[in-house]
mmCIF file of C-alpha atoms in Angstrom:
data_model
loop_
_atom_site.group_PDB
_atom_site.id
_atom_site.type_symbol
_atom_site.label_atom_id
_atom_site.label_comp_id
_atom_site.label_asym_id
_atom_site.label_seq_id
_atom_site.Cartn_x
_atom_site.Cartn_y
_atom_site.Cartn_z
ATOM 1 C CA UNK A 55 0.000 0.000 0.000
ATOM 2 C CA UNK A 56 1.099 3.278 -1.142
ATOM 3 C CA UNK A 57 0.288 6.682 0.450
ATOM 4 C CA UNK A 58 -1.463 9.097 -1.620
ATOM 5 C CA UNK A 59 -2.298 12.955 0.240
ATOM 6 C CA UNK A 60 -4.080 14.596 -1.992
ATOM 7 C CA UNK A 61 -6.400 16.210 1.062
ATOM 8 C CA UNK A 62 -4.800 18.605 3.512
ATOM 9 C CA UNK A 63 -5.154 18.021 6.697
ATOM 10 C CA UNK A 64 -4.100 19.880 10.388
ATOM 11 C CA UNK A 65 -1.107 17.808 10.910
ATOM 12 C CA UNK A 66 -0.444 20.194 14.051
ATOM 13 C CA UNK A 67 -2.983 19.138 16.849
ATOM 14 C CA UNK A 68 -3.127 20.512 20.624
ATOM 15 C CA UNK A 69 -0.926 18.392 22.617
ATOM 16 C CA UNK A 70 -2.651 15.438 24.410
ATOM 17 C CA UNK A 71 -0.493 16.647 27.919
ATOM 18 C CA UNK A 72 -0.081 19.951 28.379
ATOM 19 C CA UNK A 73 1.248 20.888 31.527
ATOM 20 C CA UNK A 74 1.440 17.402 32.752
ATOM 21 C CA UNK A 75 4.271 14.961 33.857
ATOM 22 C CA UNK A 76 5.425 12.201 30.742
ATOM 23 C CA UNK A 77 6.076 9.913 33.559
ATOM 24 C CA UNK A 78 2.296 9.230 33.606
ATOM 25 C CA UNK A 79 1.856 8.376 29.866
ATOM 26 C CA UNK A 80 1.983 4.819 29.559
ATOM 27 C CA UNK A 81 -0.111 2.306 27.776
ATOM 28 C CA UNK A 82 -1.557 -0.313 29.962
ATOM 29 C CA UNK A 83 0.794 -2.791 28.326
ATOM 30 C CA UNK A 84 3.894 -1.594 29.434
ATOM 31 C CA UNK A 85 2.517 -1.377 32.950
ATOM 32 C CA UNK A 86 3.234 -5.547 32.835
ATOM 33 C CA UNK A 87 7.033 -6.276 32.666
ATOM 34 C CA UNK A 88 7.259 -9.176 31.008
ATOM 35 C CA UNK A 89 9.653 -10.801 28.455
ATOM 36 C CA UNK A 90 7.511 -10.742 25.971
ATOM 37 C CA UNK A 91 6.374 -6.931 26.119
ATOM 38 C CA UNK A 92 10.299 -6.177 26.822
ATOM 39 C CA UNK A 93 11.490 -7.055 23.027
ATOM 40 C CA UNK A 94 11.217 -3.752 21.608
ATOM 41 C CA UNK A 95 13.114 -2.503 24.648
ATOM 42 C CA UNK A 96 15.817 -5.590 23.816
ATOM 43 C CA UNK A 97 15.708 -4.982 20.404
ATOM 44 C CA UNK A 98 16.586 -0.821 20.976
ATOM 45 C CA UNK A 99 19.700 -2.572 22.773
ATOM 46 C CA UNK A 100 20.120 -4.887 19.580
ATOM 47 C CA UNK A 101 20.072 -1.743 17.104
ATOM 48 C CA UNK A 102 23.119 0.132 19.552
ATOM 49 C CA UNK A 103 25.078 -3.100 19.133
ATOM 50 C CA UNK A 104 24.697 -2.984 15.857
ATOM 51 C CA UNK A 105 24.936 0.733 14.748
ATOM 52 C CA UNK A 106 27.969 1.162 17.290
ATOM 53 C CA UNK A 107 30.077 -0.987 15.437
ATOM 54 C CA UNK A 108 29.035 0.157 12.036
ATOM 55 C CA UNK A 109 29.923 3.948 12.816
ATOM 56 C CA UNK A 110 32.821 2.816 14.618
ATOM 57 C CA UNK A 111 34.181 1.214 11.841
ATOM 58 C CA UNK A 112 32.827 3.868 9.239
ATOM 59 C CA UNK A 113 34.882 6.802 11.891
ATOM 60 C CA UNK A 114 38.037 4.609 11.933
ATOM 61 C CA UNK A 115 37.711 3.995 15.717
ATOM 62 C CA UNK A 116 36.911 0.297 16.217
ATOM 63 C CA UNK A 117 39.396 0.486 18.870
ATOM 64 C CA UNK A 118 37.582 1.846 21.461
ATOM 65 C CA UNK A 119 37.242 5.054 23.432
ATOM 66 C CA UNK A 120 33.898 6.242 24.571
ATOM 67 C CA UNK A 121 31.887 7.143 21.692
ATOM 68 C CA UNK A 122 28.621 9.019 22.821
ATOM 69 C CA UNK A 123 25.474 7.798 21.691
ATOM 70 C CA UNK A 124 22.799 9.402 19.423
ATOM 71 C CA UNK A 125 19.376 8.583 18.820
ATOM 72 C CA UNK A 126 17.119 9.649 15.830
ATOM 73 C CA UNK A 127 13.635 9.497 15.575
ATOM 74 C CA UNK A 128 12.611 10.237 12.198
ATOM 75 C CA UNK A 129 8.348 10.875 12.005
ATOM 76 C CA UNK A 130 8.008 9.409 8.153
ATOM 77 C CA UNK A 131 4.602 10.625 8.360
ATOM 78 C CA UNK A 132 5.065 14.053 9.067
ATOM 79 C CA UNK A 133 8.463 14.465 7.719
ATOM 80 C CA UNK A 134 8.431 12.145 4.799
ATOM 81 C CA UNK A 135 11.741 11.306 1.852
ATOM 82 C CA UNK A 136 11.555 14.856 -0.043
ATOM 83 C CA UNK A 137 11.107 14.331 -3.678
ATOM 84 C CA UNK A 138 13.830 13.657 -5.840
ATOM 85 C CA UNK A 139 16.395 12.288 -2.946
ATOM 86 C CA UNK A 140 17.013 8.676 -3.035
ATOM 87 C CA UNK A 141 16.038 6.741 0.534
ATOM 88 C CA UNK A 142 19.122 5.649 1.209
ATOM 89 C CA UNK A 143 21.065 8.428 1.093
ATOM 90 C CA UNK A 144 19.095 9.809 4.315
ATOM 91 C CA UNK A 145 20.833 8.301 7.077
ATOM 92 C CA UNK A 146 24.351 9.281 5.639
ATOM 93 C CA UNK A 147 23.175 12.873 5.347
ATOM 94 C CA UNK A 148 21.867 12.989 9.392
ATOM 95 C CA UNK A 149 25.106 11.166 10.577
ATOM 96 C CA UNK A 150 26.868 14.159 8.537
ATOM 97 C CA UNK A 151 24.913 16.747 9.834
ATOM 98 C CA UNK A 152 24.753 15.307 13.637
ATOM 99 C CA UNK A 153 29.300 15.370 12.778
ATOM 100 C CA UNK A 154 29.018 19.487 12.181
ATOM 101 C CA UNK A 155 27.235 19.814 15.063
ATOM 102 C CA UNK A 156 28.506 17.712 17.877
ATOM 103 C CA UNK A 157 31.871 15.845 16.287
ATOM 104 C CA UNK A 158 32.005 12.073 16.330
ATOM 105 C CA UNK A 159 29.314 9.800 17.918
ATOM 106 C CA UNK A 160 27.537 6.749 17.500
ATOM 107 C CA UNK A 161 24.120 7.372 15.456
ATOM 108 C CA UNK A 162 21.085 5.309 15.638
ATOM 109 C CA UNK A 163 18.357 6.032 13.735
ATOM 110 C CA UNK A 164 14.799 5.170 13.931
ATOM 111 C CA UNK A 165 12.083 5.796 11.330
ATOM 112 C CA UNK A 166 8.525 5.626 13.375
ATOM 113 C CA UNK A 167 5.216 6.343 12.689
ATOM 114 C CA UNK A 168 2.465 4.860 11.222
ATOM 115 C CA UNK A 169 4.058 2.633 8.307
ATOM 116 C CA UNK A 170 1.566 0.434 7.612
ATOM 117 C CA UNK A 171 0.650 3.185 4.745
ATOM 118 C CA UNK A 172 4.438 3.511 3.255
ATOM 119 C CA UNK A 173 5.441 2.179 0.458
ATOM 120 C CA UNK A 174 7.355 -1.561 1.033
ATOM 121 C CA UNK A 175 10.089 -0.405 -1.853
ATOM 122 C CA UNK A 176 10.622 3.116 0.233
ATOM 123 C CA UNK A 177 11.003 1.086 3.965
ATOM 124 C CA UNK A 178 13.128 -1.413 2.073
ATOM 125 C CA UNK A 179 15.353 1.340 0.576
ATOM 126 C CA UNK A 180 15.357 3.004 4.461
ATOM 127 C CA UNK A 181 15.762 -0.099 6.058
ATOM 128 C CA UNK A 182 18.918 -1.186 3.554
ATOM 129 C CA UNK A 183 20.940 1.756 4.496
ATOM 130 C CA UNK A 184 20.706 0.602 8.554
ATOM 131 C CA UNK A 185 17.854 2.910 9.564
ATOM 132 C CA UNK A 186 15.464 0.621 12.237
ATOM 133 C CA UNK A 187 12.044 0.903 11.204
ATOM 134 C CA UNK A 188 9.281 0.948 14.326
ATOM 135 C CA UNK A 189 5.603 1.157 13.237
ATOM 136 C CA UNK A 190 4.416 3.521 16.406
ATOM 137 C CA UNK A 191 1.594 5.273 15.333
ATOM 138 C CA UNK A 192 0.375 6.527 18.476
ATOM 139 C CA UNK A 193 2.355 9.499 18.347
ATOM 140 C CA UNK A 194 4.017 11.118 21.329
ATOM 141 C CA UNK A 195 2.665 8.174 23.619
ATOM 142 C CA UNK A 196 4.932 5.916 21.458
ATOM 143 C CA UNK A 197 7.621 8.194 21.170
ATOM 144 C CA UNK A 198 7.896 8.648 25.233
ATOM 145 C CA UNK A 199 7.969 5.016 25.635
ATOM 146 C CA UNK A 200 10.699 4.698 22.916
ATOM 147 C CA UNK A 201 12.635 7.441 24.269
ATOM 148 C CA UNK A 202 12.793 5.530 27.825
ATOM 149 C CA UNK A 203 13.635 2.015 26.949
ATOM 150 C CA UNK A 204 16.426 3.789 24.676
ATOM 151 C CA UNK A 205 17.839 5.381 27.404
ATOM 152 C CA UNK A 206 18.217 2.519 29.558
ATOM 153 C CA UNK A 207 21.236 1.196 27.732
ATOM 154 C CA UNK A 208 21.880 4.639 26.491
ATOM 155 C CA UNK A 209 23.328 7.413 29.655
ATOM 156 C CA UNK A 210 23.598 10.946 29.387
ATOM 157 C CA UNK A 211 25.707 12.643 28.020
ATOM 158 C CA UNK A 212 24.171 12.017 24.456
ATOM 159 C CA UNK A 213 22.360 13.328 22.039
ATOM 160 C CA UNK A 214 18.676 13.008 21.139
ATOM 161 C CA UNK A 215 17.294 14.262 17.494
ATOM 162 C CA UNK A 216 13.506 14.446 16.639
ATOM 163 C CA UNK A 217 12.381 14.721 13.015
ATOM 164 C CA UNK A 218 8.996 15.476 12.952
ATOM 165 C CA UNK A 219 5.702 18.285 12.618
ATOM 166 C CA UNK A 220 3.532 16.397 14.892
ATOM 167 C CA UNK A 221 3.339 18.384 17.812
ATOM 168 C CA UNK A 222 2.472 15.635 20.298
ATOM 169 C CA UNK A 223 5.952 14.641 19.330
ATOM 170 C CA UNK A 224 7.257 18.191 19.658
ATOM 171 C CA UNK A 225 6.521 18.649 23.347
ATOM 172 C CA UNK A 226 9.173 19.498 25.415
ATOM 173 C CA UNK A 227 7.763 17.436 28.486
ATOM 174 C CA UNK A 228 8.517 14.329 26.398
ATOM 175 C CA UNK A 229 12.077 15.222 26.647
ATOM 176 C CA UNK A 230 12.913 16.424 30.290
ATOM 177 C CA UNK A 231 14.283 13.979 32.692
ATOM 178 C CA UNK A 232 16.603 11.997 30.123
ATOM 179 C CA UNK A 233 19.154 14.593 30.382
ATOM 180 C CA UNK A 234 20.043 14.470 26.715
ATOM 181 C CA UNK A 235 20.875 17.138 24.635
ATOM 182 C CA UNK A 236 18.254 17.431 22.398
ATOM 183 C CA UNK A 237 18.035 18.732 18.583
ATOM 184 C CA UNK A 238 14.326 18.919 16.459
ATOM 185 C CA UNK A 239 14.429 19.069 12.667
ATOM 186 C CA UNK A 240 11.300 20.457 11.472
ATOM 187 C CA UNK A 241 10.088 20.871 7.455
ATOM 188 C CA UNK A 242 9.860 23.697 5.346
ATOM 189 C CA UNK A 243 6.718 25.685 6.125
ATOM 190 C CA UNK A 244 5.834 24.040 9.669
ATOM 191 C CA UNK A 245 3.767 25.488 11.768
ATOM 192 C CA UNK A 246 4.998 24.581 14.950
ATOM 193 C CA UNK A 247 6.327 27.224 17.050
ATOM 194 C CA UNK A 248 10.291 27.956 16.363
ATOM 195 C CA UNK A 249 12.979 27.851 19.098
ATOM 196 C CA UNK A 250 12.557 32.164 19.260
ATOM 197 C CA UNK A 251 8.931 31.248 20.593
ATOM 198 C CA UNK A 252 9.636 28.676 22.991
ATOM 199 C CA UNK A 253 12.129 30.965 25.208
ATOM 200 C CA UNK A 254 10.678 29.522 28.222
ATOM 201 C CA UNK A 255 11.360 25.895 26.760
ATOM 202 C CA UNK A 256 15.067 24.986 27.300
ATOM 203 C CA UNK A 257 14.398 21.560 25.878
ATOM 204 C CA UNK A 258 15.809 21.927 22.328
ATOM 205 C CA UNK A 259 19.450 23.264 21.583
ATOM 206 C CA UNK A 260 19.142 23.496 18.033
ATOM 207 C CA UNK A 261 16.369 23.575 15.286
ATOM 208 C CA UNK A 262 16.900 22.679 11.678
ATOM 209 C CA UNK A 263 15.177 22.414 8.602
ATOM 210 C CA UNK A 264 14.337 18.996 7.258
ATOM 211 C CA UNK A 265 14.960 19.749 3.530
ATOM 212 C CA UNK A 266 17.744 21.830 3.811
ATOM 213 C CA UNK A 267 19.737 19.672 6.488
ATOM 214 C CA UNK A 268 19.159 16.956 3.553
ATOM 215 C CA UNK A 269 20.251 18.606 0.538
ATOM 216 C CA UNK A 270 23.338 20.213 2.439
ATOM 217 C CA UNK A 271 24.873 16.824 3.386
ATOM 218 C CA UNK A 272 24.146 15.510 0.410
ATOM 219 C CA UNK A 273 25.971 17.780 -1.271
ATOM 220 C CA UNK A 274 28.909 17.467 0.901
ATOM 221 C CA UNK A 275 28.957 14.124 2.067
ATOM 222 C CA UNK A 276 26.945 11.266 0.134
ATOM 223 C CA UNK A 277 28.376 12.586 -3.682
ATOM 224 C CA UNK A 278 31.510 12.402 -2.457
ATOM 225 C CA UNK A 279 31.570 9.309 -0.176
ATOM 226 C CA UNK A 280 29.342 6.688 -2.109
ATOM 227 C CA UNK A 281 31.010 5.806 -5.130
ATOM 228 C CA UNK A 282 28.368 3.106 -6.411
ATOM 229 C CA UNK A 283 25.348 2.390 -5.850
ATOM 230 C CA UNK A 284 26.192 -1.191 -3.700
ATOM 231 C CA UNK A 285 27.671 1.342 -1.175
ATOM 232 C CA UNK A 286 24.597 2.249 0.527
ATOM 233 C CA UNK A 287 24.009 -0.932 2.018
ATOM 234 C CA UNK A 288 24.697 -1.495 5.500
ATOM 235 C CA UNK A 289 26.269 -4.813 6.710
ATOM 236 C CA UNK A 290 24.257 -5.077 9.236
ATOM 237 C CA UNK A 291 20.918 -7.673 8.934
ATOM 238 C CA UNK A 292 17.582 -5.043 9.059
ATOM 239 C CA UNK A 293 15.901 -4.751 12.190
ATOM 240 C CA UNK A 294 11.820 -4.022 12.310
ATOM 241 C CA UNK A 295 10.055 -3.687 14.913
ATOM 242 C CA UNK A 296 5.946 -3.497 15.516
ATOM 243 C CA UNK A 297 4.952 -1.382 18.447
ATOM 244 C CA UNK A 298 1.341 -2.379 18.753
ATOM 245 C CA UNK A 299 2.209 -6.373 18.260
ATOM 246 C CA UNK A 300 5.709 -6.475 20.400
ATOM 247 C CA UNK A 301 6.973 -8.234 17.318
ATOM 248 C CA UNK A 302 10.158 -7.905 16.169
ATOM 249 C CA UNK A 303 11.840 -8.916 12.732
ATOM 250 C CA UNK A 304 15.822 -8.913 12.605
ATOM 251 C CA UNK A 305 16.891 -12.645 12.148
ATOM 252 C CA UNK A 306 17.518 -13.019 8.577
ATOM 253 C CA UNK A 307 17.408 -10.643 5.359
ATOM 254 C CA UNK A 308 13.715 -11.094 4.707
ATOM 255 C CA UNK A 309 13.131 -9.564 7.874
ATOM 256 C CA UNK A 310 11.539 -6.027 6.159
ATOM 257 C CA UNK A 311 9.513 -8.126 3.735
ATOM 258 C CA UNK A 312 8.304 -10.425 7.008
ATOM 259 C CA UNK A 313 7.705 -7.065 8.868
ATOM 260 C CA UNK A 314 5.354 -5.516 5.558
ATOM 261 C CA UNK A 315 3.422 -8.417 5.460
ATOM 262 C CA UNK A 316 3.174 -8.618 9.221
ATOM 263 C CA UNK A 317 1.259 -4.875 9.103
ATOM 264 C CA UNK A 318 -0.865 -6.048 6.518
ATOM 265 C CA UNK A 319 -2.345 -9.043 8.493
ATOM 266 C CA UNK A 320 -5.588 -9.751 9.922
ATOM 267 C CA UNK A 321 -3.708 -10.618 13.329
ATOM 268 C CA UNK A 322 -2.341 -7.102 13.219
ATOM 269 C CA UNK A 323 -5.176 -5.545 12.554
ATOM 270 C CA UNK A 324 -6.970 -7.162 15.655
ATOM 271 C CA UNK A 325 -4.411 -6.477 17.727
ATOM 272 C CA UNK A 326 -5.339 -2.650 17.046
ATOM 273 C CA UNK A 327 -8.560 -2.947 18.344
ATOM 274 C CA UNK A 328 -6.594 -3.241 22.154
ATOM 275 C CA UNK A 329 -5.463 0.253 21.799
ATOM 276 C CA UNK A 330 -7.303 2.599 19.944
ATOM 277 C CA UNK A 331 -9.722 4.869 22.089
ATOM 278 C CA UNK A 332 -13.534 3.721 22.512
ATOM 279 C CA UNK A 333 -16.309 5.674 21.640
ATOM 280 C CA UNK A 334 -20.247 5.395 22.399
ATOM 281 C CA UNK A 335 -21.096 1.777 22.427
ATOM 282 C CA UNK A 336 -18.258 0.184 23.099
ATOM 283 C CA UNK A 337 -16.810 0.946 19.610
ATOM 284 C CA UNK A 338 -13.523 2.406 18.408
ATOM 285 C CA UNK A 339 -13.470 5.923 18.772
ATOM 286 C CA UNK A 340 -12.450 6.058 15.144
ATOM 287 C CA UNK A 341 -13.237 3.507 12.457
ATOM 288 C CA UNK A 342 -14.019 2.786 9.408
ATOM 289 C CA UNK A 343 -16.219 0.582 8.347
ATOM 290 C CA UNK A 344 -15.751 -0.212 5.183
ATOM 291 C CA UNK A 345 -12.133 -1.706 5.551
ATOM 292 C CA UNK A 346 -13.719 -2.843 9.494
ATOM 293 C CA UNK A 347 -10.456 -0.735 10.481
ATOM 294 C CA UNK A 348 -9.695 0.780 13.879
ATOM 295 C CA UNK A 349 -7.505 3.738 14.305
ATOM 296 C CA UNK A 350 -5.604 5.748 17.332
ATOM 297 C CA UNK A 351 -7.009 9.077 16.297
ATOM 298 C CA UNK A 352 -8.421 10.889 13.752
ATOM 299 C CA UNK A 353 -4.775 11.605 11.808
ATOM 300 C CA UNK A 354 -4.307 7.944 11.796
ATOM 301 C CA UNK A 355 -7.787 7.776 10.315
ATOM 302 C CA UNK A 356 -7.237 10.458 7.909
ATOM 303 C CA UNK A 357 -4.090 8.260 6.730
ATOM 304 C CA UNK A 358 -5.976 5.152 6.277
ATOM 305 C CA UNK A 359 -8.631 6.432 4.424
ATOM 306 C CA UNK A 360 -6.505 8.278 1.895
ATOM 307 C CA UNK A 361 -5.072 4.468 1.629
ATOM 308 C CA UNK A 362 -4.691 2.769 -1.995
ATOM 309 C CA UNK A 363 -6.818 -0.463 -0.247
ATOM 310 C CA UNK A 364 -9.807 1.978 1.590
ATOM 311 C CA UNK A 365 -9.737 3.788 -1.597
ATOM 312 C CA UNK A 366 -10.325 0.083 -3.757
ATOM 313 C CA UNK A 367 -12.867 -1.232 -0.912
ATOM 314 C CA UNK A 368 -14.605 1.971 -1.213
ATOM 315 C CA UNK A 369 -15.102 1.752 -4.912
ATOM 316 C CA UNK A 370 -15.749 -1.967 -4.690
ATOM 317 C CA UNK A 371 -18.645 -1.257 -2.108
ATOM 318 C CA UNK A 372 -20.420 1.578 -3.803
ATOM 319 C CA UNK A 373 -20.031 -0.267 -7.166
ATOM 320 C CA UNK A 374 -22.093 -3.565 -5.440
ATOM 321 C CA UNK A 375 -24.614 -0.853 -4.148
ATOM 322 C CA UNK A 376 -25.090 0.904 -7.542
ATOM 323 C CA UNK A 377 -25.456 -3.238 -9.115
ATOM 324 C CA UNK A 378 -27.953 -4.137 -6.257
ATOM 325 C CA UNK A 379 -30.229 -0.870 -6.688
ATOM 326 C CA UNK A 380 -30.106 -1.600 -10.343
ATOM 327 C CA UNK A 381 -30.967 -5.339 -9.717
ATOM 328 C CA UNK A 382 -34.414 -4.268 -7.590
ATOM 329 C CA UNK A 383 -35.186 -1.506 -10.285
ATOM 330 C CA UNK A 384 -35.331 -4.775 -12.889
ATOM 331 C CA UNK A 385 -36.766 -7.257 -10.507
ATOM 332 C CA UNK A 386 -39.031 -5.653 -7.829
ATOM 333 C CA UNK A 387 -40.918 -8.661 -7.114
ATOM 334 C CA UNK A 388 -37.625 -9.794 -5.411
ATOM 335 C CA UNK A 389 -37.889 -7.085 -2.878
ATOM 336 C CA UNK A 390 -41.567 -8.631 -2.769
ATOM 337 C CA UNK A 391 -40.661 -11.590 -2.022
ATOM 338 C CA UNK A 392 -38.028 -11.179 0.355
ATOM 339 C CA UNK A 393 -40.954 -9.323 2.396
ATOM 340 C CA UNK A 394 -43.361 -11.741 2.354
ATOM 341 C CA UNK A 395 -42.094 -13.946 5.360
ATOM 342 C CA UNK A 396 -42.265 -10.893 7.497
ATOM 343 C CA UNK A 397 -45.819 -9.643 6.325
ATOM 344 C CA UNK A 398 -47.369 -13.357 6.372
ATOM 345 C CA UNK A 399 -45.561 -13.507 10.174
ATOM 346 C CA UNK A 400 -47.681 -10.636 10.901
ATOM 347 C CA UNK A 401 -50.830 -11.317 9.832
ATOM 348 C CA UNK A 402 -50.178 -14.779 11.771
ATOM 349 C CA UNK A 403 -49.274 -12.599 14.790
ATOM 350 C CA UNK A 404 -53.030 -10.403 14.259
ATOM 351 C CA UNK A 405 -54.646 -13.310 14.151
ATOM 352 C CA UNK A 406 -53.298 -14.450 17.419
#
């Protein structure tokens, strides 16, 4: 399934906790420590491991020495692959950019959001070049959550950039208490508030802008760096990682194509129907019911119905409404007939 936005809507929402402490935002499965709701936590451990040694080797210091840690967390919803840059060539460009700014460190990156609406060539391209992809489309409830199980293996001092418009993302609460230095790349034309309007909110050092901080690097970096094409692929084995299902895919190279076809299943889809808000009775908040499809909230909605499959299931169900009306315009006594158990019931029931 591809993403198509051809309506606008408000990406920029009121935050869901103003004035409030992050420590309290939890879902009610994380409240249960468990093995099996710890893998994504064990698998944010997996991804340092992995991107450590890549960068270390990239930086020429596989020898040791304390390297401090970055994370990324890239919104691809809000922040998506600019037109005309190839995938792959994204991570490269942040690790440059994050090198101007703060020298050498180790740089994870994580693409979240909702991905079950990206294209699977675009998260394979991502994925390739050693970006972990985390389908966590619950906003800054999944990013809080994220942000602590990363910084259990991951101490301050460090670094901590967010890539996204979504201001439920964008709230400084979600950031205090980790102790990181923190950096927020926003795109051309956002309108969330800039670092000049948030004097009072000594969260974020730095602001940059998404599309420039891309074609900069680029320019500086990835022309003169990759010299084929093979050389954006990482050595390391993809790791995905489902944040509704706890499932994680890292074991073999047909991990991202196990991980697409994982967000396209029915099993995934019920699993949904544990988190999204409920509404009057005893239904999901928002859904759609063509596609029987449950979403978080209404942007998560919007995204699903702007879907290639709503978009086919909604053609396919007025097109058997147009065929039936047609069908009792020819054949009314079918309509007639259908009735008739009910009306002979009642005179039955009158004569009673």
């Amino acid at each position: 399934m591809s993403l198509k936005l051809s309506t606008p809507f408000p990406i920029v929402a009121p935050s869901l906790f103003p004035n409030s402490n992050p420590s309290g935002i939890r879902f009610s499965r994380w409240g249960n420590v468990n093995a099996e709701q710890r893998k994504v936590g064990r698998s944010l451990s997996l991804s340092l491991a992995h991107s450590s040694r890549t960068d270390q080797i990239r930086c020429g210091i596989a020898g040791g020495g304390d390297v401090l840690e970055t994370g990324v967390w890239w919104d691809l919803n809000t922040c998506p692959v600019p037109d005309g840059v190839d995938p792959r060539c994204v991570r490269p460009c942040i690790v440059s950019a994050l090198e101007k700014q703060i020298g050498l460190s180790s740089v994870n990156v994580y693409a979240i959001g909702n991905l079950e609406y990206i294209s699977a060539d675009l998260l394979k391209k991502i994925s390739s070049s050693g970006i972990v992809l985390i389908h966590a489309p619950c906003g800054g409830n999944d990013l809080y959550n994220l942000l602590e199980d990363w910084s259990e293996d991951t101490h301050p001092p460090g670094y901590v950039m967010l890539i996204s418009q979504d201001i439920t993302m964008v709230d400084p609460y979600l950031f205090r208490g980790f102790g990181f230095t923190n950096f927020v790349v926003y795109p051309k034309h956002s309108e969330l508030p800039t670092l000049d309007q948030l004097k009072d909110e000594k969260v974020f050092a730095k602001e940059f802008v998404w599309e420039t901080l891309l074609s900069d690097n680029f320019d500086e970096y990835v022309r003169g760096t990759l010299l084929s094409d093979n050389t954006y692929e990482m050595v390391v084995k993809p790791l995905c990682i489902c944040n509704i299902c706890n499932d994680v895919y890292h074991t073999c190279d047909e991990a991202c194509d196990q991980f697409i076809t994982h967000l396209k299943s029915e099993e995934h889809i019920n699993e949904l129907f544990n988190y999204v808000p409920i509404g009057c009775k005893d239904k999901p908040k928002h859904f759609c019911e063509v596609c029987n499809y449950p979403a978080y909230d209404e942007y998560n909605l919007f995204l699903h119905n702007q879907s290639e499959e709503h978009n086919r299931k909604l053609v396919e169900k007025q097109a058997q409404e147009e065929e039936d009306c047609e069908s009792r315009k020819r054949n009314p006594q079918v309509d007639l007939f259908n009735e008739e158990p009910s009306l002979e019931r009642g005179k039955h029931e009158d004569a009673a």
